Amino acid sequence: MLSKKQIAQRISKELQDGFYVNLGIGIPTLVANYVPENINVEFQSENGVLGMGPFPTKENVDADIINAGKQTITTLPGASFFDSELSFGMIRGQHIDLTVLGAMEVSQNGDIANWKIPGKMVKGMGGAMDLVASAENIIVAMMHTNRAGESKLLKQCSLPLTGVGCVKTIVTNLALLTIENGRFLLKETAPDVGVEYIKSVTEGELIVSPNCKTMFI
Amino acid sequence: MISKKVHSVQEALQGIQSDMTLLVGGFGLCGIPENSIAELVRLDVKELTCVSNNAGVDDFGLGLLLQKHQIKKMISSYVGENHEFERQMLNNEIEVELIPQGTLAERCRSAKVGIPAFFTPAGAGTEVAKGKEVREFKGKQYLLEYAVEADFALVKAWKGDEAGNIIFKGTARNFNQAMCGAAKINVVEVEELVPIGELNPNEIHVPGVFVQRIFQGEKYEKRIEKLTLKE
């Protein structure tokens, strides 16, 4: 089984040289720690910065420079600041190459739910609906099951949707799957996790790829 | 040059009344108009509709107005950082319209630049689409969204001149730029107000034509919501 850090590490292998990337809050944020050394990528934060750098030292903290998770950040040489409207312009206009975000549920046709539990939790969608509606390349980073042990990979989402038919790839603590023709396709299993176990905790329809292999972290 | 300078926050907010709609800049606590918010608390105006990306935290930003039940309705994209707000919302004590962040920004920009409505893919196929006109372009669904209508915009910038030209710093720009000019009266507070001629025209983010009143804020706390340091 993968730790949250290892999920991020696996996703980092999907980064390509020259990619502009938006990372959501939670596990996705960790992806920035594992950029392969031989490639250049730039991280966008939808509150208005491209070229996000690491968290600051105590001396370098600036209240005017934060990420979308409201954390203090630094910028790298070549960074730029812009306003929210332009920021979503670059998202809607598909100038961002990859979006990585968390989810509460994903369905086998690529629907995603991550913003609301009716009557219990209403935090809002933030930028997630804009991101999933426009991005060509979306990776979901999440645990395979919820705290009650129930599958988060479903035939149909039970929670209010964030976007429809938009998710392409899912990396969980157990597996890497893609969405193919309305079904989950199992492509990689986490080390020491069996295919049968993954099937047992995947409520949606699951096909095992003939090339299914053990994940390399 | 036309001067937009006013001498105090009291003068800047003259005309704000209960039941008005306000655009309030900022993302989280970054780039919020601290002095104007403090004055709204003092004025004790009520039944406000506030359009702002977030609702502040329990004891700062718009949270100060929530504490005193001055807000009737919030229009935001994300309100997860404010427990009092979540409580008021789940108990139906406050009306809330949650809209996608990019849609919120574009609704402000549209109002500013004279576009009555626009199509965006954000929210298509979700409950955000309820009651909205849906149109298909090149096989993809888009929702018709309308420009905001507001009485006042409360904007925070870094530097400004008396002509109302303003410059933002870092990610404190966020919604301030799109909101500045989107309301009937646009009020800007700056950390540093300089005489006309002292700002470089090449570096202006919002020209003074979009500003009706500008003043230098008395003080800025600039509270940090999530101080995160390098490990």
PDB file of C-alpha atoms in Angstrom, chain B residues 20-25 49-53 73-77 97-118 132 144-155 175-186:
ATOM      1  CA  MET B  20     -26.623  46.922  -0.401  1.00  0.00           C
ATOM      2  CA  THR B  21     -24.499  44.546  -2.476  1.00  0.00           C
ATOM      3  CA  LEU B  22     -20.742  44.830  -1.969  1.00  0.00           C
ATOM      4  CA  LEU B  23     -17.850  43.312  -3.893  1.00  0.00           C
ATOM      5  CA  VAL B  24     -15.023  42.609  -1.474  1.00  0.00           C
ATOM      6  CA  GLY B  25     -11.548  41.830  -2.809  1.00  0.00           C
ATOM      7  CA  THR B  49     -25.001  40.908   0.230  1.00  0.00           C
ATOM      8  CA  CYS B  50     -21.266  40.298  -0.014  1.00  0.00           C
ATOM      9  CA  VAL B  51     -19.577  38.975  -3.119  1.00  0.00           C
ATOM     10  CA  SER B  52     -16.169  37.702  -2.097  1.00  0.00           C
ATOM     11  CA  ASN B  53     -14.177  34.586  -2.914  1.00  0.00           C
ATOM     12  CA  LYS B  73     -26.201  36.705   1.764  1.00  0.00           C
ATOM     13  CA  MET B  74     -22.720  35.554   0.715  1.00  0.00           C
ATOM     14  CA  ILE B  75     -21.719  34.854  -2.859  1.00  0.00           C
ATOM     15  CA  SER B  76     -18.420  32.946  -2.734  1.00  0.00           C
ATOM     16  CA  SER B  77     -16.535  29.998  -4.171  1.00  0.00           C
ATOM     17  CA  GLU B  97     -24.642  31.144  -3.274  1.00  0.00           C
ATOM     18  CA  LEU B  98     -21.578  29.058  -4.033  1.00  0.00           C
ATOM     19  CA  ILE B  99     -20.203  29.536  -7.514  1.00  0.00           C
ATOM     20  CA  PRO B 100     -17.065  28.320  -9.277  1.00  0.00           C
ATOM     21  CA  GLN B 101     -14.087  30.577  -8.640  1.00  0.00           C
ATOM     22  CA  GLY B 102     -13.355  31.321 -12.286  1.00  0.00           C
ATOM     23  CA  THR B 103     -17.016  32.127 -12.874  1.00  0.00           C
ATOM     24  CA  LEU B 104     -16.954  34.513  -9.913  1.00  0.00           C
ATOM     25  CA  ALA B 105     -13.899  36.306 -11.300  1.00  0.00           C
ATOM     26  CA  GLU B 106     -15.370  36.502 -14.790  1.00  0.00           C
ATOM     27  CA  ARG B 107     -18.722  37.762 -13.484  1.00  0.00           C
ATOM     28  CA  CYS B 108     -16.831  40.643 -11.871  1.00  0.00           C
ATOM     29  CA  ARG B 109     -14.670  41.345 -14.903  1.00  0.00           C
ATOM     30  CA  SER B 110     -17.741  41.290 -17.172  1.00  0.00           C
ATOM     31  CA  ALA B 111     -19.493  43.887 -15.051  1.00  0.00           C
ATOM     32  CA  LYS B 112     -16.360  46.020 -15.182  1.00  0.00           C
ATOM     33  CA  VAL B 113     -15.992  45.899 -18.959  1.00  0.00           C
ATOM     34  CA  GLY B 114     -19.605  46.063 -20.101  1.00  0.00           C
ATOM     35  CA  ILE B 115     -20.268  42.421 -20.957  1.00  0.00           C
ATOM     36  CA  PRO B 116     -23.744  41.477 -19.655  1.00  0.00           C
ATOM     37  CA  ALA B 117     -23.257  37.706 -19.753  1.00  0.00           C
ATOM     38  CA  PHE B 118     -20.905  34.974 -20.983  1.00  0.00           C
ATOM     39  CA  LYS B 132     -29.271  28.194 -16.156  1.00  0.00           C
ATOM     40  CA  LEU B 144     -24.768  31.218 -19.372  1.00  0.00           C
ATOM     41  CA  GLU B 145     -23.558  33.327 -16.450  1.00  0.00           C
ATOM     42  CA  TYR B 146     -24.361  36.978 -15.808  1.00  0.00           C
ATOM     43  CA  ALA B 147     -22.222  39.956 -14.823  1.00  0.00           C
ATOM     44  CA  VAL B 148     -22.518  40.881 -11.132  1.00  0.00           C
ATOM     45  CA  GLU B 149     -24.432  43.980 -10.104  1.00  0.00           C
ATOM     46  CA  ALA B 150     -23.106  45.761  -7.068  1.00  0.00           C
ATOM     47  CA  ASP B 151     -23.373  49.088  -5.269  1.00  0.00           C
ATOM     48  CA  PHE B 152     -19.814  49.264  -3.933  1.00  0.00           C
ATOM     49  CA  ALA B 153     -16.527  47.491  -4.619  1.00  0.00           C
ATOM     50  CA  LEU B 154     -14.059  47.454  -1.731  1.00  0.00           C
ATOM     51  CA  VAL B 155     -10.613  46.948  -3.170  1.00  0.00           C
ATOM     52  CA  PHE B 175     -10.029  39.381  -7.122  1.00  0.00           C
ATOM     53  CA  ASN B 176      -9.137  43.019  -6.468  1.00  0.00           C
ATOM     54  CA  GLN B 177      -8.286  43.700 -10.082  1.00  0.00           C
ATOM     55  CA  ALA B 178     -11.491  42.296 -11.607  1.00  0.00           C
ATOM     56  CA  MET B 179     -13.681  43.879  -8.925  1.00  0.00           C
ATOM     57  CA  CYS B 180     -12.154  47.334  -9.260  1.00  0.00           C
ATOM     58  CA  GLY B 181     -14.555  49.027 -11.653  1.00  0.00           C
ATOM     59  CA  ALA B 182     -17.292  46.394 -11.450  1.00  0.00           C
ATOM     60  CA  ALA B 183     -19.525  48.281  -8.980  1.00  0.00           C
ATOM     61  CA  LYS B 184     -21.283  51.642  -9.121  1.00  0.00           C
ATOM     62  CA  ILE B 185     -18.787  53.098  -6.661  1.00  0.00           C
ATOM     63  CA  ASN B 186     -15.319  51.601  -6.490  1.00  0.00           C
TER      64      ASN B 186
END
